[in-house]
Amino acid sequence: MQAPELLQELVVVFGVAVVVVLALSRLRLPTIAGLIAAGALIGPSGLGWVRDTWRLEALAELGVALLLFGIGLEFSLERLRRLWKVLTLGGGLQVVLTLVAVVTVATALGFSPRKGVFLGFLVALSSTAIVLRALGERQETDAPHGRLIVGALIFQDLCVVPMMLAIPLLAGQEVGAASIAWVLARAALLVVATLVLGRVAVPPLLKAVAGTRRRELFLLAVLGLGAGVAWLSSLAGLSLALGAFMAGVALADSDYGYQALADMLPLRETFASLFFISIGMLFDVRVVGEHPLLVAGLLVGVLVGKSVLGGVGALVMRFPPRVAVLAGVGLAQIGEFSFVLANAGLQVGLLSAQERDLFVCMSVLTMAATPVALSFAPRLAAGVAHLRPLEALFGAHGPHRLEPEHEELSQHFIVAGLGTAGRMVVRALRASNLPHVVIELDPHVVAEARRRGEVMYYGDITSPEILERAGIHRARALVLLISDPEGSQRAVSAARRLSPDVPILVKVPRLRDIGDLHERGASDIVAGEFETALEAVTRVLHAGGVAEEAMNALLAGLRHEGVPEHGPVSGPRRMLGTMGGLRRGTATTCSHLEQLRYDVLPRTSGCEACLALHLRWHNLRMCLTCGHVGCCDASFGRHAMKHFEATGHPLMRSFEPGEHWGWCYVDALEIDPRPPPPPPMEPAPPSLHVS
C-alpha cells in the first residue's frame, strides 16, 4: 500500500464527508443516509474518485470497532442486566421468526432448505452501527423501543459466531464436533474473562494511569485495552466489533468510563463516518440497472417483512403496538455482519458471485433507507388503533388497559416516564404527600417497580384514553419525562385537546423540539442543555459575588431570551405555582437502614476520580459504607452512581455544606443520615444538705 495514494483517498473521503454532513445538518436530514450516498457517488461504480476500496476496508473495520467500543462504554453490566430479558427474548424472537419466514419463502421459490437457512442468516441480522448511530442522533436509545432494539442488536451480534460455524455444515462439509465445541468454548471464555477483568484488573490499572495526570497516557491505555480485547476476540472466532463492545462494557463499570467515552468520542465519530462511506462504496449501480425490478422487490420485501416480524416479536413480548411499530422499523435493514457471512457463503458455494453482488446492493439500500424510515416511523406508529386485533391476539398491553383505580383522583400530578428524572419527581411527590399517578410504557419497568412496592400503571401517555383514565380533566399538572421527543409532542397535543388549562411540564433532550412543543401548548419546558448552561451561569455569578437580586434578574432575562435559533426555552411558567408545594428533605425509611454507619469519614475532600482526571463536578456525594466521595448525577462523571454500581453499597449522603439528606440507591428512597439525638438526661436528684 502506497502512503500517497491512501492519503489522496482519505482527502477525498473526508472532504466529501464534511460537505455532506454540513449540508444535511442544515437541512435537518439524517446524515447516515447522506454518507452512504456519498460513498456510492465517489466509489468505483460512481464517479470513480476512489477505485481501490480495499485500502479503506481496514480503516472502516476500525471505525465499526471504535463505534461499538464507545457504545459499550455507555452500557454497564448493570444496564445489560436490566436489558437481559429484552435481549434474549426480543433478539431470539426476531432471529427465529426471520429465519422461519425466509426459509419458508426460499423453499417455495425452489431453493434447497440448506440454502434457505443460509439466506435466513443473512436477512436476520440488522446493522448495529447504523441503528445505534441513528437512535443516538434522535436521542431515543433509552426510549422503550430503543431498549428493545438495542437488546435485539446485541443478541444478533452474539449469533454471528454460531452462524459462521454453521455455514460449512450447510454447504455439506464435514466439521468435527470437537472443533465446534472448542470455538464456542473459546468465545464463552473470552466473554467471561473480559467481564471479570473489567471488575478486577481494569479499575486499579486506570486508577494508576489517571494518577499520572497525563490525559494522553489515559487515552492510550483505554485504546490499548479496547484494541487488545478486540484482537483476542478475533483469535477466539468473534468479530473485532463484538470484542470492542465487550471491552467498552468492561470499562463502563469503572469510575473512568465516562472520561474514556469523552476522550475517544472524536475518534469514534470520525472513523464511523468512514465506515458509512465505505458501505456506500460497495453499492454497484450496474446491478440495479441490470435487475431493477428484482432489486426493488427484494428491497421492499425485506424492509416490510422484517418490520412486520420485528413488530410481531415485540407484541409477543407484550409491548404495545406503538413500540412494536417503532422497533420493527428500526430492525428492518440488513446488517454489516451479513456481508461477512455472504463472503463466507461465496467461498463454500452457498452463493454465486452474482447472488452475492445482488445481495450487497440490496443490503446497502436497506441501510441507506433506515434513518429516513426511522424519521417517518412515529407517524406510522400514530395509527396504532388499527393494530388492536394483533394486540388482543398476542395478549399485548394496549393503551386502553390502564387500571381505573385512580379515575376519581383530583388535583393530582400525572407523571409519564420512570427514568432518572421520573424517579426523582416521584420521590419528591411521595415525600411531600402529593397525590400522583405514574404512567410508564415499558411493561418490564412497570413490573420491576411494582415489585419494589411503587404505585405504577402501564399505558401510553400519547393515547387520549390513557389521559382520560388518568384524570387529565381534574389533574393539577401533567409532567412528561419520557425519552421520546415525538411522543412528547403527541402527548402535549392530546392533553391540550382534552384539558385546555392543565399545566404541562415537558423534559426534552433536544433544543430543536422546543418550538414545536410551545406551538402544541406546553406550559413549561426543561431542556437539558439549556438548564445546564443556566446552572453554569449561576455558579459563575455566585463565584463573582454578584448580588442575589441582580443575578436572578439576569437569569430571568436569559431564560426569556432563550437560545437564538430556538427562541425562549420556558413557556408561561404556570408550573411554578402548581409545583410550589414540593419540598425537599422529608426523610423516609428504607430496608437498608441497618447498614447505616455514623462513624464513616470521607476519604477525600473532592470526587476521587475527578481529582485524578482534573475534571470539575457539580455536587459531591459520600458513600456511607466506605467513605468514597464521588460526583452527583448532574456531573459529567456520575462517579457516585458508578461507585454504587461497582460496589453495591446502597447508602450515600450529600457532601455539600449545609445539606443533611441521604439516599438509598436500591430502594430509591431518601433517608436521614444524621445520628439520632441523644436521649434527654434525667434531672439530677436534689442535693441533701446536712446542717
XYZ file of C-alpha atoms in Angstrom:
691
model
C 0.000 0.000 0.000
C 1.475 3.335 -1.003
C 1.007 6.134 1.503
C 0.372 8.949 -1.041
C -2.468 7.007 -2.664
C -4.063 6.264 0.694
C -3.750 9.907 1.736
C -5.311 11.014 -1.546
C -8.272 8.705 -0.969
C -8.647 9.880 2.627
C -8.634 13.508 1.489
C -11.435 12.731 -0.972
C -13.439 10.727 1.564
C -13.179 13.193 4.432
C -13.717 16.182 2.155
C -16.924 14.697 0.797
C -17.981 13.716 4.332
C -17.583 17.292 5.586
C -19.637 18.710 2.717
C -22.384 16.083 3.055
C -22.714 16.320 6.843
C -22.715 20.134 6.730
C -25.397 20.246 4.039
C -27.638 17.625 5.636
C -27.274 19.159 9.099
C -28.527 22.495 7.792
C -31.406 20.719 6.073
C -32.080 18.697 9.256
C -31.883 15.433 7.325
C -30.313 12.145 8.516
C -26.559 12.255 7.939
C -26.039 8.490 7.747
C -28.053 8.111 4.545
C -26.121 11.023 3.052
C -22.760 9.455 3.917
C -23.792 6.159 2.326
C -24.989 8.004 -0.778
C -21.711 9.940 -0.892
C -19.786 6.672 -0.775
C -21.791 5.331 -3.698
C -21.154 8.566 -5.610
C -17.353 8.604 -5.233
C -16.917 4.816 -5.322
C -15.870 2.574 -8.207
C -19.357 2.355 -9.723
C -19.927 6.116 -9.391
C -17.509 8.894 -10.256
C -14.571 6.609 -9.547
C -12.699 9.075 -7.322
C -11.865 6.112 -5.083
C -11.276 2.908 -7.010
C -9.287 0.638 -4.709
C -11.762 0.369 -1.854
C -9.692 -2.336 -0.193
C -7.366 0.403 1.029
C -10.138 1.768 3.217
C -11.562 -1.540 4.445
C -9.183 -1.824 7.400
C -9.935 1.732 8.495
C -13.662 1.122 8.061
C -13.474 -2.018 10.211
C -11.603 0.029 12.791
C -14.440 2.542 12.619
C -17.025 -0.135 13.439
C -14.872 -1.367 16.321
C -14.495 2.158 17.723
C -18.217 2.795 17.302
C -19.167 -0.329 19.242
C -16.416 0.328 21.795
C -17.998 3.699 22.513
C -21.450 2.108 22.653
C -20.119 -0.447 25.137
C -18.852 2.392 27.324
C -22.467 3.527 27.644
C -23.667 0.008 28.624
C -22.514 -1.024 32.075
C -23.092 -4.569 33.305
C -25.963 -3.282 35.414
C -27.636 -1.819 32.347
C -27.093 -5.051 30.410
C -28.595 -6.969 33.311
C -31.719 -4.828 33.079
C -31.780 -5.488 29.326
C -31.239 -9.233 29.702
C -34.869 -10.261 29.278
C -35.341 -7.939 26.329
C -32.003 -9.083 24.882
C -32.731 -12.806 24.992
C -36.467 -12.823 24.277
C -36.604 -9.868 21.902
C -33.490 -10.807 19.972
C -34.326 -14.503 19.969
C -37.854 -13.961 18.697
C -36.683 -11.620 15.945
C -33.975 -14.009 14.715
C -36.157 -17.128 14.887
C -39.162 -15.508 13.202
C -36.969 -14.128 10.413
C -35.278 -17.492 9.873
C -38.611 -19.313 9.655
C -40.070 -16.750 7.252
C -37.037 -16.700 4.942
C -36.739 -20.498 4.857
C -40.445 -20.767 4.009
C -40.215 -18.233 1.185
C -36.928 -19.646 -0.143
C -38.176 -23.236 -0.332
C -41.379 -22.030 -2.003
C -39.198 -20.344 -4.653
C -37.309 -23.569 -5.307
C -34.188 -23.134 -3.165
C -32.927 -26.007 -1.047
C -33.694 -25.914 2.697
C -29.973 -25.552 3.479
C -29.653 -22.524 1.237
C -32.875 -21.181 2.732
C -31.345 -21.360 6.211
C -28.231 -19.569 4.965
C -30.334 -16.829 3.382
C -32.184 -16.580 6.691
C -28.846 -15.950 8.421
C -28.135 -13.105 6.013
C -31.529 -11.457 6.431
C -31.881 -11.972 10.201
C -29.003 -9.647 11.113
C -29.544 -5.900 11.397
C -26.997 -3.097 11.350
C -25.806 -2.347 14.873
C -23.623 0.546 13.725
C -26.276 2.335 11.678
C -29.238 1.819 14.005
C -27.425 2.808 17.191
C -25.965 5.860 15.479
C -29.438 6.839 14.244
C -31.017 6.269 17.666
C -28.242 8.295 19.254
C -28.812 11.213 16.885
C -32.520 11.113 17.728
C -31.729 10.553 21.450
C -34.084 7.576 21.608
C -31.685 4.924 22.924
C -33.387 4.924 26.340
C -36.936 5.019 24.951
C -38.888 1.731 25.256
C -38.464 0.934 21.566
C -34.800 1.967 21.798
C -34.116 -0.505 24.607
C -35.888 -3.251 22.680
C -33.864 -2.509 19.534
C -30.562 -2.405 21.431
C -31.265 -5.739 23.102
C -32.121 -7.375 19.776
C -28.985 -5.968 18.121
C -26.701 -7.297 20.856
C -28.321 -10.724 20.583
C -27.837 -10.697 16.807
C -24.143 -9.870 17.182
C -23.753 -12.814 19.549
C -25.390 -15.052 16.924
C -22.683 -14.306 14.347
C -20.307 -16.934 15.805
C -22.726 -19.910 15.653
C -23.877 -18.750 12.219
C -20.290 -18.753 10.943
C -19.800 -22.230 12.395
C -22.977 -23.468 10.689
C -22.010 -22.283 7.187
C -19.670 -25.237 6.395
C -22.341 -27.634 7.671
C -24.945 -26.054 5.402
C -22.528 -26.457 2.496
C -22.240 -30.186 3.203
C -18.698 -30.091 4.547
C -17.511 -32.300 7.378
C -16.912 -30.357 10.569
C -15.901 -32.109 13.762
C -17.997 -31.632 16.867
C -14.832 -31.112 18.887
C -13.735 -28.160 16.758
C -17.167 -26.524 17.050
C -17.187 -27.035 20.808
C -13.684 -25.583 21.061
C -14.650 -22.436 19.144
C -17.747 -21.913 21.282
C -15.756 -22.552 24.455
C -13.126 -20.005 23.424
C -15.796 -17.427 22.717
C -17.539 -18.041 26.057
C -14.213 -17.976 27.902
C -13.295 -14.656 26.312
C -16.624 -13.093 27.280
C -16.321 -14.254 30.899
C -12.648 -13.267 31.143
C -13.334 -9.802 29.738
C -16.127 -9.118 32.198
C -14.147 -10.471 35.165
C -11.057 -8.459 34.263
C -13.262 -5.423 33.876
C -14.295 -5.832 37.500
C -10.918 -6.841 38.965
C -7.993 -5.586 36.885
C -9.193 -2.582 34.891
C -10.154 -0.215 37.767
C -6.749 -0.327 39.554
C -4.928 -0.068 36.228
C -6.857 3.013 35.158
C -6.513 4.481 38.636
C -2.731 4.170 38.376
C -2.761 5.702 34.889
C -5.054 8.525 35.982
C -2.727 9.163 38.918
C -0.043 10.321 36.477
C -2.391 13.161 35.449
C -1.419 12.737 31.796
C -4.519 12.614 29.614
C -2.650 11.286 26.586
C -1.491 8.306 28.659
C -5.061 7.724 29.811
C -6.323 7.734 26.214
C -3.553 5.350 25.132
C -4.428 2.976 27.961
C -8.122 2.999 27.058
C -7.445 2.422 23.361
C -4.912 -0.275 24.217
C -7.432 -2.144 26.343
C -10.085 -1.896 23.658
C -7.737 -2.964 20.863
C -6.359 -5.819 22.958
C -9.754 -7.307 23.726
C -10.852 -6.846 20.102
C -7.732 -8.671 18.897
C -8.277 -11.516 21.365
C -11.890 -11.769 20.236
C -10.778 -12.201 16.628
C -8.474 -15.022 17.756
C -11.408 -16.631 19.575
C -13.571 -16.543 16.457
C -15.611 -13.479 17.386
C -15.713 -10.274 15.393
C -13.468 -7.328 16.171
C -16.526 -5.168 16.729
C -18.086 -7.520 19.291
C -14.785 -7.728 21.154
C -14.559 -3.947 21.202
C -18.116 -3.772 22.543
C -17.256 -6.151 25.400
C -14.161 -4.094 26.205
C -16.330 -0.999 26.420
C -18.770 -2.763 28.755
C -15.862 -3.804 30.981
C -14.576 -0.221 31.141
C -18.054 1.190 31.729
C -18.206 -0.352 35.205
C -15.127 1.574 36.339
C -15.094 5.135 37.653
C -13.394 6.231 34.446
C -15.904 5.043 31.868
C -17.396 8.462 31.138
C -13.985 10.081 30.777
C -12.925 7.290 28.408
C -16.052 7.904 26.338
C -15.376 11.644 26.210
C -11.734 11.196 25.172
C -12.408 8.802 22.320
C -15.628 10.385 21.041
C -13.870 12.369 18.251
C -12.051 9.247 17.028
C -15.247 7.226 17.116
C -17.265 9.727 15.112
C -14.508 10.187 12.530
C -13.955 6.517 11.808
C -17.672 5.748 11.975
C -18.250 8.264 9.185
C -15.541 6.489 7.208
C -17.390 3.218 7.743
C -20.674 4.606 6.430
C -18.934 5.956 3.326
C -17.188 2.623 2.744
C -20.574 0.882 2.921
C -21.807 3.163 0.154
C -18.787 2.260 -1.975
C -19.999 -1.344 -2.039
C -23.077 -0.233 -3.970
C -22.864 -1.156 -7.645
C -25.279 0.851 -9.752
C -24.817 -1.617 -12.623
C -26.610 -4.299 -10.603
C -29.623 -2.016 -10.264
C -29.501 -1.270 -13.977
C -29.460 -4.960 -14.872
C -32.138 -6.081 -12.382
C -34.190 -3.025 -11.373
C -37.434 -4.847 -10.615
C -35.696 -7.643 -8.718
C -33.723 -5.193 -6.577
C -36.842 -3.121 -5.883
C -38.854 -6.224 -4.990
C -36.177 -7.536 -2.648
C -35.779 -4.115 -1.050
C -39.487 -3.702 -0.340
C -39.869 -7.329 0.735
C -37.006 -7.173 3.227
C -37.971 -3.804 4.708
C -41.659 -4.650 5.054
C -41.097 -8.259 6.083
C -38.521 -7.520 8.771
C -40.590 -4.610 10.077
C -43.632 -6.860 10.461
C -41.660 -9.717 12.028
C -39.868 -7.401 14.441
C -43.177 -5.836 15.412
C -44.782 -9.241 15.968
C -41.876 -10.204 18.219
C -42.443 -7.067 20.288
C -46.167 -7.820 20.545
C -45.403 -11.346 21.728
C -43.296 -9.772 24.489
C -46.400 -7.757 25.478
C -45.097 -4.424 24.255
C -47.812 -2.085 22.940
C -48.400 -1.689 19.198
C -46.747 1.731 19.041
C -43.470 0.362 20.451
C -43.797 -2.668 18.175
C -44.040 -0.457 15.082
C -41.029 1.658 16.053
C -38.926 -1.385 16.967
C -39.877 -3.237 13.791
C -38.862 -0.312 11.583
C -35.597 0.045 13.492
C -34.640 -3.591 12.823
C -35.745 -3.682 9.175
C -32.365 -3.293 7.457
C -29.613 -5.813 6.668
C -26.552 -5.734 8.939
C -22.877 -5.204 8.169
C -22.006 -8.646 9.541
C -24.219 -10.138 6.828
C -21.514 -9.110 4.337
C -19.047 -11.294 6.245
C -21.483 -14.215 6.135
C -22.137 -13.613 2.424
C -18.421 -13.775 1.608
C -18.101 -16.972 3.643
C -21.073 -18.436 1.777
C -19.475 -17.471 -1.540
C -16.320 -19.390 -0.637
C -18.178 -22.619 0.180
C -20.600 -22.409 -2.750
C -23.800 -21.388 -0.959
C -23.926 -18.159 -3.001
C -22.859 -17.365 -6.527
C -20.922 -14.188 -7.288
C -23.977 -12.675 -8.986
C -26.191 -13.501 -5.999
C -23.639 -12.000 -3.623
C -23.472 -8.753 -5.626
C -27.264 -8.571 -5.757
C -27.497 -9.143 -2.002
C -24.866 -6.494 -1.219
C -26.601 -3.947 -3.441
C -29.976 -4.573 -1.825
C -28.441 -4.500 1.676
C -26.793 -1.125 1.115
C -30.146 0.288 0.016
C -31.829 -1.005 3.195
C -29.102 0.634 5.286
C -29.481 3.944 3.491
C -33.255 3.807 3.970
C -33.039 3.159 7.726
C -32.510 6.733 9.023
C -35.249 8.033 6.732
C -37.600 5.235 7.807
C -36.912 5.956 11.479
C -37.830 9.603 10.982
C -41.197 8.609 9.486
C -41.841 5.720 11.899
C -43.594 7.866 14.562
C -46.219 8.895 12.003
C -46.763 5.255 11.135
C -46.980 4.387 14.823
C -49.659 7.050 15.300
C -52.149 4.631 13.733
C -51.790 2.049 16.498
C -55.549 1.763 16.882
C -55.619 -0.383 13.756
C -53.328 -2.954 15.421
C -55.607 -3.796 18.333
C -56.673 -7.143 16.839
C -52.999 -8.151 16.865
C -52.699 -6.808 20.379
C -55.572 -8.979 21.546
C -54.155 -11.978 19.675
C -50.759 -11.778 21.395
C -52.021 -10.566 24.761
C -50.027 -7.368 24.498
C -50.635 -4.440 26.792
C -52.589 -1.846 24.907
C -53.086 1.794 25.705
C -56.631 1.104 26.814
C -55.581 -1.342 29.533
C -54.769 1.185 32.269
C -56.239 0.196 35.602
C -59.137 2.506 36.528
C -58.493 2.738 40.299
C -57.471 6.400 40.116
C -60.295 7.710 37.997
C -61.662 9.678 40.989
C -58.404 11.446 41.881
C -58.481 15.225 41.833
C -55.737 17.860 41.913
C -53.146 15.136 41.330
C -49.980 15.012 39.255
C -49.716 12.741 36.223
C -46.090 11.684 35.750
C -45.185 9.928 32.494
C -41.858 8.088 32.328
C -39.849 6.436 35.096
C -36.297 7.210 34.090
C -33.858 9.094 36.307
C -35.892 12.305 36.207
C -39.148 10.418 36.706
C -37.877 8.608 39.794
C -36.702 11.876 41.350
C -40.025 13.615 40.687
C -41.996 10.668 42.076
C -39.783 10.589 45.165
C -40.418 14.296 45.751
C -44.176 13.912 45.266
C -44.310 10.936 47.610
C -42.212 12.682 50.269
C -44.467 15.734 50.008
C -47.659 13.644 50.300
C -48.921 14.977 46.980
C -51.310 12.670 45.069
C -49.928 11.391 41.793
C -50.323 8.763 39.084
C -47.264 7.327 37.322
C -47.607 6.088 33.736
C -44.871 4.018 32.064
C -44.838 2.363 28.640
C -42.257 -0.362 29.317
C -44.023 -3.358 30.934
C -40.757 -4.664 32.389
C -40.080 -1.352 34.140
C -43.630 -1.397 35.494
C -43.260 -4.957 36.805
C -39.913 -4.218 38.446
C -41.223 -1.034 40.062
C -44.277 -2.837 41.388
C -42.036 -5.494 42.940
C -40.321 -2.671 44.835
C -43.694 -1.553 46.139
C -44.132 1.519 43.951
C -47.545 2.539 42.607
C -47.120 2.147 38.856
C -49.502 1.801 35.945
C -48.938 0.693 32.422
C -50.038 2.839 29.495
C -49.115 5.002 26.527
C -49.310 8.644 27.571
C -49.855 9.717 23.943
C -53.253 7.991 23.987
C -56.296 10.187 24.788
C -57.858 7.190 26.552
C -54.917 6.931 28.929
C -55.045 10.642 29.670
C -58.772 10.471 30.380
C -58.422 7.470 32.691
C -55.539 9.170 34.482
C -57.880 12.092 35.170
C -56.392 14.775 32.939
C -59.536 16.926 33.405
C -59.004 17.023 37.177
C -55.191 16.931 37.241
C -53.073 19.573 38.887
C -50.351 19.119 36.258
C -49.046 16.740 33.608
C -45.310 16.005 33.851
C -43.859 14.438 30.677
C -40.452 12.859 31.324
C -40.338 10.302 28.504
C -37.321 9.734 26.242
C -39.278 10.094 23.014
C -39.420 13.662 21.622
C -42.100 12.846 19.048
C -44.124 11.046 21.698
C -43.907 14.103 23.953
C -45.285 16.290 21.172
C -48.240 13.979 20.589
C -48.910 13.733 24.326
C -48.952 17.529 24.670
C -51.381 17.846 21.758
C -53.691 15.168 23.148
C -53.620 16.623 26.667
C -54.266 20.148 25.439
C -57.298 18.975 23.426
C -58.758 17.207 26.463
C -57.881 19.823 29.082
C -57.029 23.267 27.678
C -55.991 24.715 31.058
C -53.912 21.934 32.615
C -50.258 22.936 33.155
C -47.889 20.699 31.165
C -44.213 20.320 32.031
C -42.060 18.606 29.392
C -38.459 17.420 29.541
C -36.696 17.485 26.164
C -33.157 16.428 25.261
C -33.044 18.404 22.016
C -33.302 22.162 21.749
C -34.835 21.925 18.291
C -38.010 20.393 19.770
C -38.767 23.466 21.875
C -40.622 25.413 19.181
C -42.946 22.531 18.295
C -43.773 21.923 21.956
C -44.610 25.580 22.510
C -46.898 25.546 19.480
C -48.660 22.430 20.743
C -49.321 24.011 24.143
C -46.557 23.046 26.579
C -46.608 25.280 29.663
C -43.022 24.740 30.745
C -40.099 23.048 29.044
C -36.971 21.707 30.692
C -34.217 21.489 28.076
C -31.199 19.614 29.390
C -28.579 21.643 27.528
C -30.164 24.964 28.435
C -30.660 24.180 32.123
C -27.035 23.043 32.375
C -25.939 26.343 30.841
C -28.060 28.311 33.324
C -26.606 26.327 36.208
C -23.111 27.156 34.973
C -24.042 30.854 34.753
C -25.441 30.726 38.289
C -22.254 29.257 39.712
C -20.064 31.729 37.839
C -22.100 34.672 39.146
C -22.013 33.262 42.669
C -18.238 32.966 42.445
C -18.071 36.552 41.186
C -20.022 37.841 44.173
C -22.983 39.149 42.159
C -25.904 40.177 44.338
C -28.826 37.743 44.513
C -31.386 40.160 43.053
C -29.140 41.150 40.138
C -28.328 37.514 39.435
C -31.993 36.498 39.430
C -32.830 39.339 37.055
C -30.048 38.319 34.693
C -31.099 34.668 34.766
C -34.711 35.643 34.103
C -33.586 37.645 31.092
C -31.512 34.769 29.764
C -34.411 32.386 30.207
C -36.771 34.751 28.422
C -34.376 35.342 25.517
C -33.594 31.637 25.269
C -31.377 30.223 22.577
C -31.142 32.466 19.478
C -32.025 29.781 16.959
C -34.778 28.245 19.106
C -36.355 31.159 20.925
C -37.467 31.179 24.579
C -36.965 27.855 26.325
C -39.613 28.149 29.005
C -43.268 28.825 28.463
C -45.604 30.894 30.613
C -44.206 29.370 33.880
C -47.591 28.212 35.135
C -45.892 25.184 36.634
C -44.156 27.298 39.278
C -47.429 27.947 41.001
C -48.673 24.388 40.792
C -45.471 22.731 41.956
C -44.583 25.206 44.640
C -45.755 22.737 47.279
C -42.901 20.341 46.602
C -40.393 20.366 49.411
C -37.073 18.677 49.843
C -35.629 16.933 52.840
C -38.569 14.874 54.071
C -36.778 11.726 55.126
C -38.258 8.276 54.736
C -37.123 4.813 55.728
C -35.688 2.055 53.582
C -34.828 -1.611 54.017
C -31.081 -0.919 54.250
C -31.002 1.397 57.260
C -29.386 -1.334 59.343
C -26.269 -0.801 57.191
C -26.146 2.901 58.066
C -22.908 3.803 59.847
C -22.434 7.136 61.564
C -18.655 6.832 62.012
C -17.696 6.744 58.310
C -15.289 9.523 57.333
C -14.740 10.880 53.794
C -11.659 9.508 52.067
C -11.054 12.713 50.098
C -12.257 16.294 50.067
C -13.483 16.028 46.455
C -14.556 13.458 43.869
C -11.772 10.871 43.811
C -11.986 10.113 40.092
C -12.445 13.741 39.032
C -9.442 14.833 41.088
C -7.296 12.234 39.350
C -8.544 13.283 35.900
C -8.553 17.057 36.541
C -12.316 17.255 35.972
C -14.897 19.522 37.575
C -18.068 18.439 39.312
C -21.374 19.944 40.380
C -22.112 18.407 43.792
C -20.486 15.726 45.923
C -21.897 12.570 47.489
C -20.263 10.345 50.134
C -20.747 6.586 50.461
C -21.951 5.729 53.970
C -20.283 2.312 53.794
C -16.678 3.085 52.829
C -16.374 6.889 52.707
C -15.890 7.103 48.931
C -16.545 10.626 47.646
C -17.968 10.924 44.136
C -19.749 13.467 41.984
C -23.525 13.610 41.578
C -25.626 12.506 38.605
C -25.677 16.064 37.273
C -21.897 15.956 36.924
C -20.214 14.604 33.818
C -18.609 11.629 35.548
C -21.557 10.498 37.750
C -18.922 8.804 39.912
C -21.165 8.392 42.970
C -23.598 6.289 40.928
C -20.707 4.445 39.272
C -19.348 3.608 42.722
C -22.704 2.126 43.730
C -22.900 0.076 40.523
C -19.364 -1.253 41.094
C -19.616 -1.997 44.843
C -23.306 -2.360 45.640
C -23.008 -0.023 48.638
C -26.610 1.204 48.882
C -26.468 4.318 51.067
C -24.941 7.718 50.449
C -25.305 11.237 51.783
C -24.867 14.696 50.378
C -21.341 16.010 50.921
C -22.362 19.611 50.332
C -22.093 22.155 53.182
C -25.366 22.668 54.997
C -27.131 19.660 53.403
C -28.183 16.785 55.661
C -30.038 14.377 53.401
C -29.134 10.897 52.233
C -30.311 8.444 49.595
C -30.750 4.692 49.191
C -29.893 3.673 45.622
C -31.571 0.273 45.886
C -34.938 1.384 47.286
C -34.836 4.831 45.611
C -35.787 6.482 48.899
C -34.480 9.488 50.771
C -33.018 8.835 54.230
C -31.793 10.915 57.144
C -28.075 10.092 57.576
C -27.700 12.047 60.796
C -27.300 10.130 64.070
C -30.349 10.166 66.325
C -30.295 12.778 69.054
C -29.106 11.550 72.446
C -31.839 10.744 74.975
C -32.653 13.567 77.354
C -30.683 13.486 80.570
C -32.602 12.656 83.691
C -32.652 15.503 86.203
C -30.149 15.113 88.999
C -31.604 14.202 92.379
C -31.810 17.084 94.808
C -28.776 17.557 96.989
C -29.032 16.683 100.647
C -27.688 19.387 102.916
C -26.866 18.344 106.418
C -26.923 21.210 108.797
